[in-house]
PDB file of C-alpha atoms in Angstrom:
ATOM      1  CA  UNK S   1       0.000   0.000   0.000  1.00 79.00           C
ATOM      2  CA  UNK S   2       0.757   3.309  -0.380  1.00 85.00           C
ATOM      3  CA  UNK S   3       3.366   4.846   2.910  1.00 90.00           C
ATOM      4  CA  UNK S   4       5.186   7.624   3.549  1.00 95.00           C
ATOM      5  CA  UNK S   5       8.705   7.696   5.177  1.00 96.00           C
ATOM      6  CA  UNK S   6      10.138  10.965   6.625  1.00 95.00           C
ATOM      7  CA  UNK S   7      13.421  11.349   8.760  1.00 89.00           C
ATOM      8  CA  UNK S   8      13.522  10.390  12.475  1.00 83.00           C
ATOM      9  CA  UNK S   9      13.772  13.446  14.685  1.00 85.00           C
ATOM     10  CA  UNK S  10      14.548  15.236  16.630  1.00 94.00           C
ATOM     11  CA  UNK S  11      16.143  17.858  14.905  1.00 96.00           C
ATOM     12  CA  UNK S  12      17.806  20.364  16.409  1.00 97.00           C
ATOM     13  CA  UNK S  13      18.773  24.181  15.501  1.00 97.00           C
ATOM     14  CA  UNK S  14      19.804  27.235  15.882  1.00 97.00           C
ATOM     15  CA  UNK S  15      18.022  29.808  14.847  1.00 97.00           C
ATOM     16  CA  UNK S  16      18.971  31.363  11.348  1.00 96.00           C
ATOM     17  CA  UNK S  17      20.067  28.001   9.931  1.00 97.00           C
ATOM     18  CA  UNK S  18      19.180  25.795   7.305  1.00 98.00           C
ATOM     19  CA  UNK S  19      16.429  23.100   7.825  1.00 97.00           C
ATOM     20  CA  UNK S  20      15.845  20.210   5.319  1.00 97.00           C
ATOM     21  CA  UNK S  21      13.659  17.344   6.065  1.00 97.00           C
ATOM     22  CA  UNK S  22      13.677  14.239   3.751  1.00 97.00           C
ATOM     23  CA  UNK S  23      10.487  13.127   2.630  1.00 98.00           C
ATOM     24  CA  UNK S  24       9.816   9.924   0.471  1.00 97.00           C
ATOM     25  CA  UNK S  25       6.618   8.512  -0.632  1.00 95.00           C
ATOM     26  CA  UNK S  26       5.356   5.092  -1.939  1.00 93.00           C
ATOM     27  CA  UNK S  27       2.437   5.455  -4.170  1.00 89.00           C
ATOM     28  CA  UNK S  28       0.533   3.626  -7.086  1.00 82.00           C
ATOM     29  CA  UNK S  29      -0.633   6.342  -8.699  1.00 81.00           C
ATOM     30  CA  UNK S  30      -0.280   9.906  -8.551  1.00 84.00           C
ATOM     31  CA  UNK S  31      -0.383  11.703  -5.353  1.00 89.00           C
ATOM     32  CA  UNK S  32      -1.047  14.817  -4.225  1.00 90.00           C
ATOM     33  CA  UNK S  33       1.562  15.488  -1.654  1.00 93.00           C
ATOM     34  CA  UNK S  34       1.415  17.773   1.852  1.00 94.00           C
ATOM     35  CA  UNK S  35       3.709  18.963   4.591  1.00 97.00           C
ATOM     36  CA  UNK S  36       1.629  20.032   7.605  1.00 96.00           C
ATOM     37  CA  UNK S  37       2.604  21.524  10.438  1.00 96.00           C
ATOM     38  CA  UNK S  38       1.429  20.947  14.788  1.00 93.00           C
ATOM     39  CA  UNK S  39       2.647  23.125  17.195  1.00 92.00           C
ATOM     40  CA  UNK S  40       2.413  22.139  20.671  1.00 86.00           C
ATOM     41  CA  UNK S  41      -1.065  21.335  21.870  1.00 82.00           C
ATOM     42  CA  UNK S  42      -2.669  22.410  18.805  1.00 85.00           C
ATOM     43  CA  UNK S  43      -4.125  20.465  15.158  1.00 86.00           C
ATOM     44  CA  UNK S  44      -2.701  20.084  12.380  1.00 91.00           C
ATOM     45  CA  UNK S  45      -2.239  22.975   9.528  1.00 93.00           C
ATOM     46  CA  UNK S  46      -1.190  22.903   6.009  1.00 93.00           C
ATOM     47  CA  UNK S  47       1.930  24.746   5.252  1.00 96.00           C
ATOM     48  CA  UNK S  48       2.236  23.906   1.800  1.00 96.00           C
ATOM     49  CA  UNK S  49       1.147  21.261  -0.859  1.00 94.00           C
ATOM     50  CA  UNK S  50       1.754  20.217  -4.632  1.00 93.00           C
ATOM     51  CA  UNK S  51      -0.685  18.153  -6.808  1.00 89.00           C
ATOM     52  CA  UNK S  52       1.633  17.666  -9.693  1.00 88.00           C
ATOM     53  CA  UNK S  53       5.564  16.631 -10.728  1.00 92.00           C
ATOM     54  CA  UNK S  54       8.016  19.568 -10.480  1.00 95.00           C
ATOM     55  CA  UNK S  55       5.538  21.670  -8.233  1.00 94.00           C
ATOM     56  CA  UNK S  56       6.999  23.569  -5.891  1.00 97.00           C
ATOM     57  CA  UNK S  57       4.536  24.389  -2.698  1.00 96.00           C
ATOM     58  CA  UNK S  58       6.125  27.493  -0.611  1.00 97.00           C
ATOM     59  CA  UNK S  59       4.824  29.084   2.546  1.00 97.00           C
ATOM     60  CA  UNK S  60       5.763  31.209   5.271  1.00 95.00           C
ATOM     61  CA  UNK S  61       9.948  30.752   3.725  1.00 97.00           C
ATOM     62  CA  UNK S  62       9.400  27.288   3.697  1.00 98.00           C
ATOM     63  CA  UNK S  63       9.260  24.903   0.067  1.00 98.00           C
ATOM     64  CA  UNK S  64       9.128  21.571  -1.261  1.00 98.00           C
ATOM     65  CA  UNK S  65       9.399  20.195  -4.610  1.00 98.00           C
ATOM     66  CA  UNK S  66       7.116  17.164  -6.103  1.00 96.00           C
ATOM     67  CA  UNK S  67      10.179  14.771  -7.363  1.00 96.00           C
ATOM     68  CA  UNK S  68       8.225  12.027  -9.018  1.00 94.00           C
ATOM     69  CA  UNK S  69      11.807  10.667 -10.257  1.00 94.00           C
ATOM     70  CA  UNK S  70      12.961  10.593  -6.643  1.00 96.00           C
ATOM     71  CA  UNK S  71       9.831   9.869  -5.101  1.00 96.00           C
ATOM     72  CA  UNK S  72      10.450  12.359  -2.606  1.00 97.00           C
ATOM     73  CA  UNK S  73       9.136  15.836  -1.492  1.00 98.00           C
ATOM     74  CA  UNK S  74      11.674  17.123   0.899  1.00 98.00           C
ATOM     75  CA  UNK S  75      11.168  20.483   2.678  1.00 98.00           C
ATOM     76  CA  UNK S  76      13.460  23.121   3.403  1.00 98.00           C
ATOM     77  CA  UNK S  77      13.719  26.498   5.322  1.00 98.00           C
ATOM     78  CA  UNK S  78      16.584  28.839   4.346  1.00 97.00           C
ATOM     79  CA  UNK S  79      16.578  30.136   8.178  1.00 96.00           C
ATOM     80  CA  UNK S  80      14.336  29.148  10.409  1.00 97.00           C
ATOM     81  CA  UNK S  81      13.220  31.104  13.420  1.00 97.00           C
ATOM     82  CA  UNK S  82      12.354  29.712  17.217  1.00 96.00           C
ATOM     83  CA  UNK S  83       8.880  30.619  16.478  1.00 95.00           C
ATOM     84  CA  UNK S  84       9.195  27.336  13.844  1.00 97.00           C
ATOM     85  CA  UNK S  85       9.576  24.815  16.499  1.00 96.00           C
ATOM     86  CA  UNK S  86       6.749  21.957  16.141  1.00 96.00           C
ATOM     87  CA  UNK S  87       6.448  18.565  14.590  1.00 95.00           C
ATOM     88  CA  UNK S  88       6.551  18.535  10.278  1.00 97.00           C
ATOM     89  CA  UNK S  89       4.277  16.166   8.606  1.00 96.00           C
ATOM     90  CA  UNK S  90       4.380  14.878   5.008  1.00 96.00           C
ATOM     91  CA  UNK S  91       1.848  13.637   4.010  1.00 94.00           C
ATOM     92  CA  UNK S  92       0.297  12.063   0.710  1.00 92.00           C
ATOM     93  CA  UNK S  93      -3.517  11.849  -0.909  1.00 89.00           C
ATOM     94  CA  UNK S  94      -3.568   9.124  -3.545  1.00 76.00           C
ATOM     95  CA  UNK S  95      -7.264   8.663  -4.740  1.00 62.00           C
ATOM     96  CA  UNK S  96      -8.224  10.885  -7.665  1.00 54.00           C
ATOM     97  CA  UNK S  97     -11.463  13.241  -6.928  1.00 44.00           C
ATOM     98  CA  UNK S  98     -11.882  14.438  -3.181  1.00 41.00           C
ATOM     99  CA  UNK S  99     -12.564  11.558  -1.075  1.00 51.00           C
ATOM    100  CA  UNK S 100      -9.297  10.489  -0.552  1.00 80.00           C
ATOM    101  CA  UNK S 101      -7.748  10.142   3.031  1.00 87.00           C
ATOM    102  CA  UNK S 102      -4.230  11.140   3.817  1.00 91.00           C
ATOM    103  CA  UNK S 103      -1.221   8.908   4.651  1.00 91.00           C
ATOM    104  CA  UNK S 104       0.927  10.841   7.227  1.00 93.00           C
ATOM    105  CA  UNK S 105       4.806  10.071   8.015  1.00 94.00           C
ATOM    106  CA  UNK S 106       5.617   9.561  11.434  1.00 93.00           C
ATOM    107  CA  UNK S 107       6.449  13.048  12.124  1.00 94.00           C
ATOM    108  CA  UNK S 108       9.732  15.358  12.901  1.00 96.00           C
ATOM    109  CA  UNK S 109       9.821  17.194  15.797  1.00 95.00           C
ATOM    110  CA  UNK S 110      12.066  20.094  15.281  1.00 97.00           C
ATOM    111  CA  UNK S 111      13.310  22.512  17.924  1.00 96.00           C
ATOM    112  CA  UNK S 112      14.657  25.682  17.194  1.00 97.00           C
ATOM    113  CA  UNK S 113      17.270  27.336  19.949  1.00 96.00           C
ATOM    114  CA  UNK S 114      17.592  30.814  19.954  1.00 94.00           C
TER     115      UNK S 114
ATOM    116  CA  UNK U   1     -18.179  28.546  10.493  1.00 64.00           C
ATOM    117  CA  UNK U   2     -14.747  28.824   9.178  1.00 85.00           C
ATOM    118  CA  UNK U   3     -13.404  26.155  11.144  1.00 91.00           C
ATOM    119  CA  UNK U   4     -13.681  22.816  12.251  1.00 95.00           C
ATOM    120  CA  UNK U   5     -14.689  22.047  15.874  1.00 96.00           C
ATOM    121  CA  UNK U   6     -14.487  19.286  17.950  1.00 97.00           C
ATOM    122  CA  UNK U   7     -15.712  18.596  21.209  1.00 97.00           C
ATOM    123  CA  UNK U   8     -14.980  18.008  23.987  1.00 97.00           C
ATOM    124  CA  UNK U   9     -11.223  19.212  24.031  1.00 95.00           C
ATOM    125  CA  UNK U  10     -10.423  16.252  26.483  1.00 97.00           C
ATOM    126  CA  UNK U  11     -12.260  13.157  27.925  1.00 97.00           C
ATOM    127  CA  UNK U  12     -11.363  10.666  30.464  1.00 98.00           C
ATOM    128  CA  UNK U  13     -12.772   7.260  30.394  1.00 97.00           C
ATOM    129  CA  UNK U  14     -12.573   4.616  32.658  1.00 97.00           C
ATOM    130  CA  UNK U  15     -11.987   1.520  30.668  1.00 97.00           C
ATOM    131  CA  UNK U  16     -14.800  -0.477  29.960  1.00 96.00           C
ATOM    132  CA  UNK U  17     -17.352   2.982  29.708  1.00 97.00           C
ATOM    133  CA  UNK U  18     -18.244   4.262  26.296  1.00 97.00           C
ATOM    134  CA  UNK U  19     -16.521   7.553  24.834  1.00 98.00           C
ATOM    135  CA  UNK U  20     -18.358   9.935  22.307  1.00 98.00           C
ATOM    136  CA  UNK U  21     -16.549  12.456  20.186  1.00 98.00           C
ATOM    137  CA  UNK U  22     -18.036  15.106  18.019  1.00 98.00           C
ATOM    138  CA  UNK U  23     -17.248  16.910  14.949  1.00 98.00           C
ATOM    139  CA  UNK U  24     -18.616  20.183  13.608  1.00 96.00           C
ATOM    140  CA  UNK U  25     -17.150  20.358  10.020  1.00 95.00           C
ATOM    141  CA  UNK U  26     -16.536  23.838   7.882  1.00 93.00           C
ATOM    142  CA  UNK U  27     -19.846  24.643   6.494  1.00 91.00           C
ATOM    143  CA  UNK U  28     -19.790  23.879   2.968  1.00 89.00           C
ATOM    144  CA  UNK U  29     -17.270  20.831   3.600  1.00 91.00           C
ATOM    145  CA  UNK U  30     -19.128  17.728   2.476  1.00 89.00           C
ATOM    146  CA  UNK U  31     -16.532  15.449   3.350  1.00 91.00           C
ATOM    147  CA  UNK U  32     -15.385  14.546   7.146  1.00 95.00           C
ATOM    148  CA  UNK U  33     -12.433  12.266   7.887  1.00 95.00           C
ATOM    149  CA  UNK U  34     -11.849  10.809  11.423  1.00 97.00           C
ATOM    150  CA  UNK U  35      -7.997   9.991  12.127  1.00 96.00           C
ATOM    151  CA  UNK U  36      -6.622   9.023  15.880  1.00 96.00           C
ATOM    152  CA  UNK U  37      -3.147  10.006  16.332  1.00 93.00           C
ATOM    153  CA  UNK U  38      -1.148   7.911  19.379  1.00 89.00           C
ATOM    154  CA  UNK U  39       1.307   8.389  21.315  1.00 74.00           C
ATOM    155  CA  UNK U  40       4.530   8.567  19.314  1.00 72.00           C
ATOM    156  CA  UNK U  41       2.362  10.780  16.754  1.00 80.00           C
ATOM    157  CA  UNK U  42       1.574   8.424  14.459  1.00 87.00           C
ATOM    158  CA  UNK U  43      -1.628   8.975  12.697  1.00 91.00           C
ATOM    159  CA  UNK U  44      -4.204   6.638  11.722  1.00 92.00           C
ATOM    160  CA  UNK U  45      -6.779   6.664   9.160  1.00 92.00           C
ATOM    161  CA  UNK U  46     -10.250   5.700  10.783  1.00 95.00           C
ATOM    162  CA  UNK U  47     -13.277   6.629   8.305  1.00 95.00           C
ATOM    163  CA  UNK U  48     -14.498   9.083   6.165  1.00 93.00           C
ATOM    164  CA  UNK U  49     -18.137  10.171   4.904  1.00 94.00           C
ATOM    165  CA  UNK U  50     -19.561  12.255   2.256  1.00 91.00           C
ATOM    166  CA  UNK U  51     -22.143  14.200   3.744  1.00 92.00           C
ATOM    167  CA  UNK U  52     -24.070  12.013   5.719  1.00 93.00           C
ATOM    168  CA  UNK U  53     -23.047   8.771   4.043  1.00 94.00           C
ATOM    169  CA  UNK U  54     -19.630   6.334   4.584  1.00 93.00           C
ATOM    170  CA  UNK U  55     -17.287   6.842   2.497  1.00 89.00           C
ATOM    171  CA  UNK U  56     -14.745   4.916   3.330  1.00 89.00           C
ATOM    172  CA  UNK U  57     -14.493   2.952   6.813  1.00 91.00           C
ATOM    173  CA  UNK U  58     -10.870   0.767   6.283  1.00 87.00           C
ATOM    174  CA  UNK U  59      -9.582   2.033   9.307  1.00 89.00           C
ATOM    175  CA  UNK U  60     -11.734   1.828  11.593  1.00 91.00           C
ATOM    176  CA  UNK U  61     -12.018  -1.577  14.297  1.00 89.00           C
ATOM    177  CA  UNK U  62     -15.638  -2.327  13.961  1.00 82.00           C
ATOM    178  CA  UNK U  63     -16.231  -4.075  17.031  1.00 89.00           C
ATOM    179  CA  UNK U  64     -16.396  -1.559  19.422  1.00 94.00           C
ATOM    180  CA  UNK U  65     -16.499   1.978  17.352  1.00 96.00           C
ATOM    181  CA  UNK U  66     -19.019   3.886  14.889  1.00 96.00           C
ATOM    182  CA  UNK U  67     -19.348   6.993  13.557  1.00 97.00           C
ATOM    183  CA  UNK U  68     -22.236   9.065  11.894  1.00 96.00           C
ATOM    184  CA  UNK U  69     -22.602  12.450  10.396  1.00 96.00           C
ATOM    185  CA  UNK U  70     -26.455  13.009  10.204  1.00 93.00           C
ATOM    186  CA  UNK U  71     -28.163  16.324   8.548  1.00 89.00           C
ATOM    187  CA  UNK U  72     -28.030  19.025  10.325  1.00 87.00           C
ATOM    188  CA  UNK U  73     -26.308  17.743  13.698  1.00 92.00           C
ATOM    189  CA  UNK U  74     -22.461  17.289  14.658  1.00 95.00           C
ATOM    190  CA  UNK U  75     -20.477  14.110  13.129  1.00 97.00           C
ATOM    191  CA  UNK U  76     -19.693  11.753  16.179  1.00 98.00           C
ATOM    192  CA  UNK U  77     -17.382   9.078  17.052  1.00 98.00           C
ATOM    193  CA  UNK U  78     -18.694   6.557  19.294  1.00 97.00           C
ATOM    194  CA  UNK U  79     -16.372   4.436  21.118  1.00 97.00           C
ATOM    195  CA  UNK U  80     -18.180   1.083  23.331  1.00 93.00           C
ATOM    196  CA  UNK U  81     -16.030  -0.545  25.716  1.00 93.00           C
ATOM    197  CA  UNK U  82     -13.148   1.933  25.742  1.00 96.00           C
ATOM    198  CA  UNK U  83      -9.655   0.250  25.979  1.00 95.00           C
ATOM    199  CA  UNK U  84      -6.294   1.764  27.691  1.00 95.00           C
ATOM    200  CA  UNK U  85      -4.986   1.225  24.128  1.00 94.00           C
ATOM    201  CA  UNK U  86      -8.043   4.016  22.711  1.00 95.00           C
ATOM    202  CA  UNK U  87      -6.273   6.426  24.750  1.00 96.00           C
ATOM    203  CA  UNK U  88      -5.188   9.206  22.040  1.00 96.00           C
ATOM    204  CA  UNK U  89      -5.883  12.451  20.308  1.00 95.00           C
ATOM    205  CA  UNK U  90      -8.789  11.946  17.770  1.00 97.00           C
ATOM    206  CA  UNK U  91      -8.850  14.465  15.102  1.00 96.00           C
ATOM    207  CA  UNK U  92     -11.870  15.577  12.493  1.00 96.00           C
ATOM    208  CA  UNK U  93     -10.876  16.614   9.409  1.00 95.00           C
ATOM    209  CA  UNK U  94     -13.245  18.301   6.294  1.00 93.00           C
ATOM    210  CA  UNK U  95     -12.754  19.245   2.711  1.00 89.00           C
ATOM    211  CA  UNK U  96     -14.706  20.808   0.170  1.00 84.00           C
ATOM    212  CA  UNK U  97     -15.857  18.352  -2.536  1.00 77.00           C
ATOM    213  CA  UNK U  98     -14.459  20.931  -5.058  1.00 68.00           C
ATOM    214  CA  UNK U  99     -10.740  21.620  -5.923  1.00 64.00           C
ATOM    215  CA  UNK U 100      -7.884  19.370  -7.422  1.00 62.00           C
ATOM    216  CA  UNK U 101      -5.281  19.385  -3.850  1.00 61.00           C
ATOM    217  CA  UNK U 102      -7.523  17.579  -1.887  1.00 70.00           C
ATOM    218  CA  UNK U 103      -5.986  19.231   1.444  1.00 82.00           C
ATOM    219  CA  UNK U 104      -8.142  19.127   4.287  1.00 90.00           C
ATOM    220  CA  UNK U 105      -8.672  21.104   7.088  1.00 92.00           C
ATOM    221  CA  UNK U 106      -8.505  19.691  10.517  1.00 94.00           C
ATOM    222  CA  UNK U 107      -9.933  20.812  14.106  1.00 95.00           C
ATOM    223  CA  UNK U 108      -8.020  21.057  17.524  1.00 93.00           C
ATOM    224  CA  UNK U 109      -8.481  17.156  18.346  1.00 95.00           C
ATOM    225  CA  UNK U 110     -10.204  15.541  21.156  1.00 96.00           C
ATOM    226  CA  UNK U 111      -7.859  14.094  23.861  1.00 95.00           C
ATOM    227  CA  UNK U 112      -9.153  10.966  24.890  1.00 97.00           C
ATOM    228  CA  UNK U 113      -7.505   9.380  28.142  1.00 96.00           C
ATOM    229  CA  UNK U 114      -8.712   5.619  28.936  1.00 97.00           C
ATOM    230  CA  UNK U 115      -7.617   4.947  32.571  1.00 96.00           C
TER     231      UNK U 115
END
């Protein structure tokens, strides 16, 4: 079946630096793809998404590029700020129209230090 | 509204008793997804409907939960018999049956502690 696989955390920066976090995907068809974003004790929001191969989704400095010949959909922060500390989600949609659930990784907690 | 809201924010459940969740989705939104995230924050797919019918139910262990989302009224998740292994956050999700993303927009969870 269709799975996602993103890094193990924690990660751990300082603030100002460069963030990447791997994202592959395992899909029979051809999925929309998600990063969302929870901050402590809240539910979950979209940062940024891509339906299609070579989209890039960007929000809020962040971005991540549909690879369809990597399978992947990594995202990456040119400097990221405490205020970004939270656990990153990729997720995918695989079933064409709009009923289709989504298949989360397992999460990366990041923590930013000022 | 312009959100999705779930009550209550928490429940505690002594195991055994019967837990129900509820789900207000984004009006408009005819599609509601149910997902239970666990400890390590791993989520899990339960069900999903379109309006008030099943859509999809895969996820969900039939034995002891159910869900509905009836005209006019709240979607609910109905847990019988709760288990220490139920214990999770339960999140509602909704979309519009419009669009080509198919993100989905997702309330603040309901915390559910079996004890």
């Amino acid at each position: 079946g269709d799975s996602v696989t993103q890094m193990e955390g924690p990660v751990t920066l300082s603030e100002e630096a460069f963030l990447t976090i791997n994202c592959t995907y395992t899909a029979t068809g051809y999925p929309s793809l998600f990063w969302y974003v929870q901050y402590p004790g809240e539910g979950l929001q979209l940062l940024l998404k891509a339906t299609k191969a070579d989209d890039k989704g960007s929000n809020k400095g962040f971005e991540a590029t549909y690879r369809k010949e990597t399978t992947s959909f990594h995202l990456e922060k040119g400097s990221v700020q405490v205020s970004d500390s939270a656990v990153y989600f990729c997720a995918l949609s695989e079933l064409g129209g709009s009923q289709g659930n989504l298949i989360f990784g397992k999460g990366t907690k990041l923590s930013v230090k000022p | 509204g312009e959100e999705v809201a779930q009550t209550p924010k928490h429940l505690v459940r002594g195991e055994g008793q019967k837990a129900k969740l509820y789900c207000a989705p984004i009006k408009g939104h005819s599609y509601v997804f149910w997902y239970q995230q666990v400890l390590k924050n791993e989520f899990k797919f339960l069900i999903s409907f379109q309006n008030e019918n099943v859509f999809d139910e895969t996820g969900m262990p039939k034995e002891r939960f159910s869900a509905k989302c009836l005209p006019n009224s709240p979607c609910s998740l109905e847990i019988q018999a709760t288990k220490l292994e139920d214990s999770a956050v339960y999140f509602c999700a909704s979309r519009t049956s419009g669009g080509s993303s198919y993100e989905q927009y997702f309330g603040p969870g309901t915390r559910l502690t079996v004890t």
